[in-house]
XYZ file of C-alpha atoms in Angstrom:
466
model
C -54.131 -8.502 17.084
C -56.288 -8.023 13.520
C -57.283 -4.629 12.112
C -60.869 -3.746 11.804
C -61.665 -2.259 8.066
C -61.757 1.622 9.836
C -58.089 0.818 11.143
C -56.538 -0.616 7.995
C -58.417 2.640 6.013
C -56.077 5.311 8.059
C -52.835 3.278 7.552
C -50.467 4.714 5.050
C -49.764 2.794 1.614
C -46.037 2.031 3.584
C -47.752 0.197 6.294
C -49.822 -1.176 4.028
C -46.859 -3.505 1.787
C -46.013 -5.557 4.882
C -49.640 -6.282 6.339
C -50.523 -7.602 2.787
C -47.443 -9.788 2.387
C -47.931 -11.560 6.281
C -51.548 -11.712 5.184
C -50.481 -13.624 1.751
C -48.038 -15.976 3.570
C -50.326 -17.111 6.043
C -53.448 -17.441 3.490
C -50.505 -19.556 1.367
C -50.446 -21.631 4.782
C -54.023 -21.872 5.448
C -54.213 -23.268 1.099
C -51.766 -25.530 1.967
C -53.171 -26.625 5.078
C -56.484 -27.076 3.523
C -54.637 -29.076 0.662
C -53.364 -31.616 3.676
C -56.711 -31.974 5.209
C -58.339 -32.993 1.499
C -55.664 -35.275 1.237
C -55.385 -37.099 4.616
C -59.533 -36.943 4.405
C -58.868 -38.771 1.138
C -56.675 -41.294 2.354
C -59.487 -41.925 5.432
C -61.958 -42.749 3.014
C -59.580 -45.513 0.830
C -58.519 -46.830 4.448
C -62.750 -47.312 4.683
C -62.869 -48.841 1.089
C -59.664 -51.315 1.880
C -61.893 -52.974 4.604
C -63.311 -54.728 1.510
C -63.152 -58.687 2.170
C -64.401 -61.789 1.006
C -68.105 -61.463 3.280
C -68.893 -57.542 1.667
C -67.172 -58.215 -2.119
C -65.880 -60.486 -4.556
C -62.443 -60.219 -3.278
C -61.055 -63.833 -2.246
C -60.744 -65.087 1.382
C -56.861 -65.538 0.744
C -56.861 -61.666 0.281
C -58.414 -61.171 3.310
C -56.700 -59.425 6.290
C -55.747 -61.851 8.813
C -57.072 -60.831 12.374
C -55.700 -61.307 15.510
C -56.526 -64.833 16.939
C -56.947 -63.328 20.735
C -56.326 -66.412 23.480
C -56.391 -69.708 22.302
C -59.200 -71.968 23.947
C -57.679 -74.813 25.677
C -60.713 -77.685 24.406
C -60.961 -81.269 24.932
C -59.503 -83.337 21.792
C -61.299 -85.519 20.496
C -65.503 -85.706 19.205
C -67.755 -83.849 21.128
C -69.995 -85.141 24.147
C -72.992 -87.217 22.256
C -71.231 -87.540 18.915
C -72.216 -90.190 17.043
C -70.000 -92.223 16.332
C -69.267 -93.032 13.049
C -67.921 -96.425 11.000
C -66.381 -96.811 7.231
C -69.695 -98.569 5.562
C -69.003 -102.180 4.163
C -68.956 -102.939 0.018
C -71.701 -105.631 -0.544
C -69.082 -107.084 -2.819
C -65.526 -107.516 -1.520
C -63.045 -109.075 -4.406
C -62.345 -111.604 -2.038
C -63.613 -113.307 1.278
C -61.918 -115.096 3.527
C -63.403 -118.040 6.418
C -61.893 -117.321 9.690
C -63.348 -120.905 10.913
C -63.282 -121.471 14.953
C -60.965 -124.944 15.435
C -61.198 -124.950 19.344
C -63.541 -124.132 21.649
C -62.349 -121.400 24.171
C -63.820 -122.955 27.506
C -63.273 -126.724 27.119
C -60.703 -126.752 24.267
C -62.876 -129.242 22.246
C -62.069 -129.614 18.884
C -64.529 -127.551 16.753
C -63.557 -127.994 13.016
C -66.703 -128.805 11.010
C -69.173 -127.392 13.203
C -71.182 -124.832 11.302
C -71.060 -121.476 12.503
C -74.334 -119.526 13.863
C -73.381 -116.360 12.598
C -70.068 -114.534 12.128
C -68.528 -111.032 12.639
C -67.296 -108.903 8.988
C -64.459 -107.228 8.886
C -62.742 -105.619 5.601
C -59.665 -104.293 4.454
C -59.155 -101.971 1.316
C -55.880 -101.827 0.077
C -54.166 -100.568 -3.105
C -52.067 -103.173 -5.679
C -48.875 -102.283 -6.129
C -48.146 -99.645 -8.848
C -46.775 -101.110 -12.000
C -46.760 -100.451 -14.821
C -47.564 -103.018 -18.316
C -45.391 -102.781 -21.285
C -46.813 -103.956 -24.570
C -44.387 -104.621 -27.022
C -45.943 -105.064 -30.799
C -43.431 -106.591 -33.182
C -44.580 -106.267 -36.908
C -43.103 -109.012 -38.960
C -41.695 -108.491 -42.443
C -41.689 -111.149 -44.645
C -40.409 -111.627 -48.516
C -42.676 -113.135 -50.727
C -41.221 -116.617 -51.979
C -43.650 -115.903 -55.396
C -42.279 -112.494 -56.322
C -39.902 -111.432 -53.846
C -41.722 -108.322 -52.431
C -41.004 -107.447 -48.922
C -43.932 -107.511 -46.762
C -44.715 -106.031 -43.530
C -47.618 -106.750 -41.151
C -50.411 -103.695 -40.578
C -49.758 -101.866 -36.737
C -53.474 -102.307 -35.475
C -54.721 -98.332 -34.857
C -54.903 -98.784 -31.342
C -51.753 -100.060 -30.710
C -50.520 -96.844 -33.283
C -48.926 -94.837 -29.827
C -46.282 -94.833 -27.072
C -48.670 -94.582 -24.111
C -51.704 -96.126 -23.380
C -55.435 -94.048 -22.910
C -54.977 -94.872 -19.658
C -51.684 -93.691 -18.641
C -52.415 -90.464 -20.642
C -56.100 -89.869 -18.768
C -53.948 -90.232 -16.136
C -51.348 -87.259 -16.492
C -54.243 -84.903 -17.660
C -56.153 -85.601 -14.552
C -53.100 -85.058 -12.728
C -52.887 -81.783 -14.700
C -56.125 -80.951 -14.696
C -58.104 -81.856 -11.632
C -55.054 -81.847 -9.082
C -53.463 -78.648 -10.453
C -49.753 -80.827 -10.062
C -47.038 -78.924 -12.060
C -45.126 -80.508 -15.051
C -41.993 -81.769 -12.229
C -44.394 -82.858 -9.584
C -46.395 -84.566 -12.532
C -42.787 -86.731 -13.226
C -42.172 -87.705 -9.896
C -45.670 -88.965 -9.142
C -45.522 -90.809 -12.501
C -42.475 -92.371 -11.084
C -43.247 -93.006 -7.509
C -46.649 -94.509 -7.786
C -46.718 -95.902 -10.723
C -43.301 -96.646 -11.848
C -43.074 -94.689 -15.122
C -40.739 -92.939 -16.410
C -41.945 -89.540 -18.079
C -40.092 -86.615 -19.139
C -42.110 -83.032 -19.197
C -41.722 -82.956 -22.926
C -43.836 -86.073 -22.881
C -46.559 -84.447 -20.744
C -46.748 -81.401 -22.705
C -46.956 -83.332 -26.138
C -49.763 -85.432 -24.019
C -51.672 -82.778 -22.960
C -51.682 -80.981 -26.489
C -52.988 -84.099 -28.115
C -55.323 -84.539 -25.655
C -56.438 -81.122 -26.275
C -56.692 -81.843 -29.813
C -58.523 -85.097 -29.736
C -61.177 -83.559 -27.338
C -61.621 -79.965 -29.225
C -64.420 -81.388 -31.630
C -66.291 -82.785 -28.332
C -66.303 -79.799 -26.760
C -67.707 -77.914 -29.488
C -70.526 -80.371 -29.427
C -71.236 -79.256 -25.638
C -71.002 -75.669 -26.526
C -73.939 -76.641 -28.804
C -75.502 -78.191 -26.393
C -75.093 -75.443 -23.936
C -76.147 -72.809 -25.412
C -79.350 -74.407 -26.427
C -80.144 -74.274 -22.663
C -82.760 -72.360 -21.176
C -81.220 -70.952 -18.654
C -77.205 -70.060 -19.446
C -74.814 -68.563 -16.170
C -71.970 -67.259 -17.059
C -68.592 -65.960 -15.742
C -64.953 -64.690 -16.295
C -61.794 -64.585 -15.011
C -58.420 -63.245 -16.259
C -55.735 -65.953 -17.774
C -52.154 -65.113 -18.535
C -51.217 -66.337 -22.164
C -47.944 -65.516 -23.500
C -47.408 -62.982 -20.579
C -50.394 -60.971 -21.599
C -53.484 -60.972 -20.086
C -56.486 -62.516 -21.905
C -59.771 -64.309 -20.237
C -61.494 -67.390 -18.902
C -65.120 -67.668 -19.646
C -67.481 -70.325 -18.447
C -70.581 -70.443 -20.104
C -73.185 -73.092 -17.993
C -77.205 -74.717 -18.821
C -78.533 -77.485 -17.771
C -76.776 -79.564 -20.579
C -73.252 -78.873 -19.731
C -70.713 -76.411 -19.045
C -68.267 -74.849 -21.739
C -64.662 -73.097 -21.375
C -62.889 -70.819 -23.540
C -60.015 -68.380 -22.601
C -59.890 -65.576 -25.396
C -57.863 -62.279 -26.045
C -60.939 -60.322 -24.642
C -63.356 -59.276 -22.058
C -65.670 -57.444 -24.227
C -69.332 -58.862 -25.108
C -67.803 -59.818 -28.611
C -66.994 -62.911 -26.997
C -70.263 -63.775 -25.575
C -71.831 -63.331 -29.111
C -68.976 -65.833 -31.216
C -70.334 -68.690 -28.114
C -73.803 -67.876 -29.084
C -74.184 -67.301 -32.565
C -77.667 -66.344 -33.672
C -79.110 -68.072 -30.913
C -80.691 -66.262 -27.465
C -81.170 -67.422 -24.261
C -84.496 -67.537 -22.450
C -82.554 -66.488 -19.648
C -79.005 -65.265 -18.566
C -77.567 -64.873 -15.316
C -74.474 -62.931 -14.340
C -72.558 -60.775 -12.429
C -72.963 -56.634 -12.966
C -70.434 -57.061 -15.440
C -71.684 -54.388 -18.488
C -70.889 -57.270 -21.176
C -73.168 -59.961 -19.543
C -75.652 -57.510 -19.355
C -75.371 -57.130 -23.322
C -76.096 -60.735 -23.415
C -78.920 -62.060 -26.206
C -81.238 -62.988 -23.487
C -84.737 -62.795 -23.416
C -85.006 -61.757 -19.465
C -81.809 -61.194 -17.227
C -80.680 -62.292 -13.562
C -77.905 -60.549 -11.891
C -76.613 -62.467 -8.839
C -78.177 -61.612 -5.564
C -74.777 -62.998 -3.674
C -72.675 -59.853 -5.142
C -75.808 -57.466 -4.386
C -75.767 -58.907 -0.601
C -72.248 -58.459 -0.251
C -71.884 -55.273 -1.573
C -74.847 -53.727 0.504
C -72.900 -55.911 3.384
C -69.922 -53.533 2.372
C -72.452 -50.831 3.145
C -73.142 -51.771 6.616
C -69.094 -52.500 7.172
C -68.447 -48.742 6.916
C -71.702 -47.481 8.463
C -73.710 -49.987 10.859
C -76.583 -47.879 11.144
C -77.439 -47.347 7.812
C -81.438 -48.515 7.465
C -81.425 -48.832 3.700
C -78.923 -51.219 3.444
C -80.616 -53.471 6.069
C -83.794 -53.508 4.923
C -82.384 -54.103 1.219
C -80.201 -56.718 2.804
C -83.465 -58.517 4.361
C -85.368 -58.302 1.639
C -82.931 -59.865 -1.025
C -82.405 -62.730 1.900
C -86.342 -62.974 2.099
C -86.915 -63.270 -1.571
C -84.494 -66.128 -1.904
C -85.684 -67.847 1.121
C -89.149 -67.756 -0.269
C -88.210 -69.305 -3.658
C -86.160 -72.322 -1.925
C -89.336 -72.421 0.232
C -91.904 -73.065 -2.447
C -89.694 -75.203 -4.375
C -89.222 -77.338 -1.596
C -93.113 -78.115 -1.379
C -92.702 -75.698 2.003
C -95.447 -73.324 0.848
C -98.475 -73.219 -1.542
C -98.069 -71.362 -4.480
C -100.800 -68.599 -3.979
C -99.038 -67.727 -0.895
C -95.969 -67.480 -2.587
C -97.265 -65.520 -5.518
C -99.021 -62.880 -3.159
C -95.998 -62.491 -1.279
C -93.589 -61.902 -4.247
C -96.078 -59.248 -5.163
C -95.651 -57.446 -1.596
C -91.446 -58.275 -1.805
C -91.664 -56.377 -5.835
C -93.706 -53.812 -3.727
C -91.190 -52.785 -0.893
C -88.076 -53.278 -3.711
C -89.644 -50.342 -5.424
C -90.322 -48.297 -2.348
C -86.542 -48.923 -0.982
C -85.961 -47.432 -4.406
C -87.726 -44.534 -3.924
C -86.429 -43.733 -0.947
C -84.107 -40.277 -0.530
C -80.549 -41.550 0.828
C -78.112 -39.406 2.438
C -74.931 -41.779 2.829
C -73.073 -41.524 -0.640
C -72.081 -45.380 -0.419
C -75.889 -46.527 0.049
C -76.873 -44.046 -2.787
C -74.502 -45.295 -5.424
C -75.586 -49.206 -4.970
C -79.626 -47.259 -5.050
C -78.886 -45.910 -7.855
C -77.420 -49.523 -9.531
C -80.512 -51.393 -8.136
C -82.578 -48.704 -9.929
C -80.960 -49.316 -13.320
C -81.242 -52.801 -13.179
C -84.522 -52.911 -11.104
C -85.813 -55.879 -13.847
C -83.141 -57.843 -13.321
C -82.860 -57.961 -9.683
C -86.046 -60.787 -8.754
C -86.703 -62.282 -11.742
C -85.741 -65.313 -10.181
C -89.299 -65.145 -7.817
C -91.458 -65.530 -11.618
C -89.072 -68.129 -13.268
C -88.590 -71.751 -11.264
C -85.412 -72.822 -13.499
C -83.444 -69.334 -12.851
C -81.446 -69.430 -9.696
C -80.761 -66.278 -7.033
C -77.292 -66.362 -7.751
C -74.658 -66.987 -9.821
C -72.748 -69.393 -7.654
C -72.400 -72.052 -9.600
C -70.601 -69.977 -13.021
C -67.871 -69.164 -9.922
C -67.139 -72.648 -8.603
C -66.502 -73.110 -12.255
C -63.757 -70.968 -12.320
C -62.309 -72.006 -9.469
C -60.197 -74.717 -10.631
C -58.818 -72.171 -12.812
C -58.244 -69.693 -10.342
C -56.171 -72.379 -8.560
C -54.274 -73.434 -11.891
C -53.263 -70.192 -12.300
C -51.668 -69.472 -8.809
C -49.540 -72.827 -9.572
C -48.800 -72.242 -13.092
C -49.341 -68.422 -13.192
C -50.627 -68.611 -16.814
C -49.806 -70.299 -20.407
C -46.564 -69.879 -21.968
C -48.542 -71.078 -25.469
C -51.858 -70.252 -27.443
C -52.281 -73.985 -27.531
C -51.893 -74.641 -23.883
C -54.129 -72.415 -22.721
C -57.022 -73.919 -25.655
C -56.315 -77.507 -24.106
C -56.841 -76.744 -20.728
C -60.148 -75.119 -21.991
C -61.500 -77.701 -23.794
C -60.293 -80.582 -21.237
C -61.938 -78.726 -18.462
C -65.298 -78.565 -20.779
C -65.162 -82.437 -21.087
C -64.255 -82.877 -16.990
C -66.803 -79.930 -15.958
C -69.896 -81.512 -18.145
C -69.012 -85.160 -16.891
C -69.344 -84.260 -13.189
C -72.224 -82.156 -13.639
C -74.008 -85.482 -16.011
C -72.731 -87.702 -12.677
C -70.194 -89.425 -14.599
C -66.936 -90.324 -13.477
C -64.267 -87.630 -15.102
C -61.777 -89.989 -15.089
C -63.518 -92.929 -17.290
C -64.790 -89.810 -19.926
C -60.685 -89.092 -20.020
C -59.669 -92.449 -20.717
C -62.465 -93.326 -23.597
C -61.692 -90.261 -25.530
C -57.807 -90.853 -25.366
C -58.718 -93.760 -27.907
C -59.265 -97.672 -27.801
C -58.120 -99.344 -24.494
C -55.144 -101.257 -25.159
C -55.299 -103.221 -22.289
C -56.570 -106.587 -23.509
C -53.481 -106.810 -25.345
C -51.844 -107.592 -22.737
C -53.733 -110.534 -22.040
C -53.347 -111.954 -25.414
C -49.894 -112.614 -28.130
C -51.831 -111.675 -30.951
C -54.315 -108.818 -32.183
């Protein structure tokens, strides 16, 4: 039972020593048992922030926690009831055709060779020729001059200067590149379809040539891209040597540039562009893209939507977060909606004056949930570069695209898991420049491969002579 103040005033100082020693143990206990309620109350909230996945932040899908998959449903196999159905579409120019005449009628068994046919039924096959490959052998003659005796020897055309053919090289970086195959799985698909024999010290030596030959070409589209209007950009991390350095993308209109360098910092972004600045830049939140030489600024509204959808995770009913949610999906819905001839562009410009409106009221607006407060108070920040997207056609909502660059990188480096050399990782770089910009110009990646590798050789096998 506690003492009242007048009780613990008529004890003697004897009586006292024990009373204050229980009373210091058990405030020890109530410390300590405060200390284990911080703590668990600690651990609650990083249990909240671990529900992070690839719908509410940039965390991939393959990180994502894998949910139950309740009772399978027992469907039908096959196509849907109504699907249309659906038939490979015919070449207009097969490599060869071949008359499937009728020689006897069905009925009467008449004989029916020569009669012309009314019409007749196609049918096509595509098939693969068999993988082999050509060996060109060049033999350079040496020959003693009868007049003076001087040993001569016949000039090795350029072309013909090498131990594989553009081709066969295009080949193994596409392999490399494109199909993320490893050096071993690189030899045995050499071998198996397309019977030749390749060590991995032959690949590598390809694939730093390669990188070599192509280096001046991507500097050219470096140039090129950064003399875009508009320029996305991204990063990733890249292991080089065992220690961590960085993937950047830089992407215009004109082309798309890689470079993996030592550093994250906005250092890097200034060596790509010089003296030059952009008209526009879009990013990610990332502080060094923000330090960009840009004119005007874009940060992608797919992170703000999934962060704000990270909001909502934790706390459903939080009515900031779904009106800024609505209103970021709003604002790009109404710019795919007037650029799609959808809407008339007074409309559209007295709307995006009522969407700037209620960005800067949400704002405004006092917040009680810490979470929604934080992201507020990053919207407020970088209030100018949240919609500038609505005033400029040729700047995008998002910074999609800069991502799916990355990506086959992201997927080179869970087979390779990084560069053992300086050099590697500067090939891969500026071979994924040259196959990036040719898919995004519509050509074929391949063909771009194969005429930088050098002259085809190829006709040389046709002929005895140069």
């Amino acid at each position: 039972m506690p003492l009242t103040p007048e009780q613990v005033d008529l004890l003697p100082s004897e009586e006292l020593r024990p009373l204050l020693k229980k009373f210091l143990a058990e405030f020890d206990a109530l410390l300590k048992r405060i200390a284990d309620l911080e703590a668990e109350n600690e651990r609650l909230k990083q249990r909240l922030d671990k529900s992070s996945n690839s719908s509410n932040s940039s965390q991939p899908p393959s990180l994502d926690q894998k949910t139950s998959k309740g009772e399978k449903k027992h469907r039908k196999p096959g196509p849907p009831f109504g699907h249309q159905k659906y038939s490979r579409p015919l070449v207009e120019n097969p490599d060869r055709v071949i008359q499937i005449p009728v020689t006897e009628c069905e009925n009467c068994h008449a004989d029916l060779t020569g009669v012309e046919p009314e019409d007749f039924e196609r049918r096509q096959i595509t098939e693969l020729p068999a993988a082999k490959s050509i060996v060109i052998e060049t033999r350079q003659h040496q020959t003693t001059c009868p007049h003076c005796l001087s040993l001569n020897r016949s000039a090795l055309p350029e072309e013909l200067n090498r131990s594989f053919g553009p081709n066969l090289e295009a080949t193994v970086i596409y392999y490399k590149q494109t199909q993320h195959l490893s050096y071993e799985r690189i030899v045995v698909v050499m071998r198996d379809l397309h019977g030749v024999n390749i060590s991995e010290g032959a690949i590598a030596s390809i694939l730093e040539r390669a990188g070599e030959k192509v280096a001046p070409v991507a500097e050219e589209i470096k140039e090129q891209v950064i003399r875009g209007e508009v320029i996305r950009s991204d990063e990733t991390s890249a292991r080089v040597k065992a220690r961590n350095w960085w993937h950047w993308v830089f992407l215009s209109e004109n082309g798309v540039y890689h470079t993996i360098v030592p550093t994250r910092s906005a250092a890097e972004i200034t060596t790509v562009m010089g003296q030059l600045t952009a008209k526009a830049w879009v990013s990610d939140c990332f502080s060094a893209q923000l330090k960009a030489p840009a004119e005007v600024f874009q940060q992608c509204l797919a992170h703000q939507l999934r962060d704000l959808q990270r909001v909502l995770d934790s706390n459903p009913a939080e009515l900031w977060a779904q009106a800024a949610r609505k209103l970021f999906r709003e604002a790009i819905h109404l710019r795919n909606r007037v650029l799609a001839g959808e809407m008339k562009l007074a409309g559209f410009y007295r709307r995006v004056t009522q969407v700037e409106t209620q960005l800067d009221r949400l704002l405004e607006q006092p917040l009680t949930n810490e979470a929604a407060r934080k992201l507020q108070n990053r919207f407020s920040t970088h209030r100018n570069k949240l919609l500038t997207f609505l005033h400029y056609p040729a700047i995008p909502s998002t910074n999609n695209e800069s991502e799916q660059a990355l990506r086959p990188r992201v997927i080179q480096r869970k087979v390779t898991n990084g560069f053992r050399s300086e050099w590697g990782a500067q090939a891969y770089a500026a071979l994924q420049t040259i196959l990036a910009t040719a898919k995004k110009r519509g050509d074929q990646p391949f063909h771009t491969l194969a005429e930088l590798m050098g002259p085809p050789v190829l006709p040389y096998a046709e002929s005895s002579s140069p």
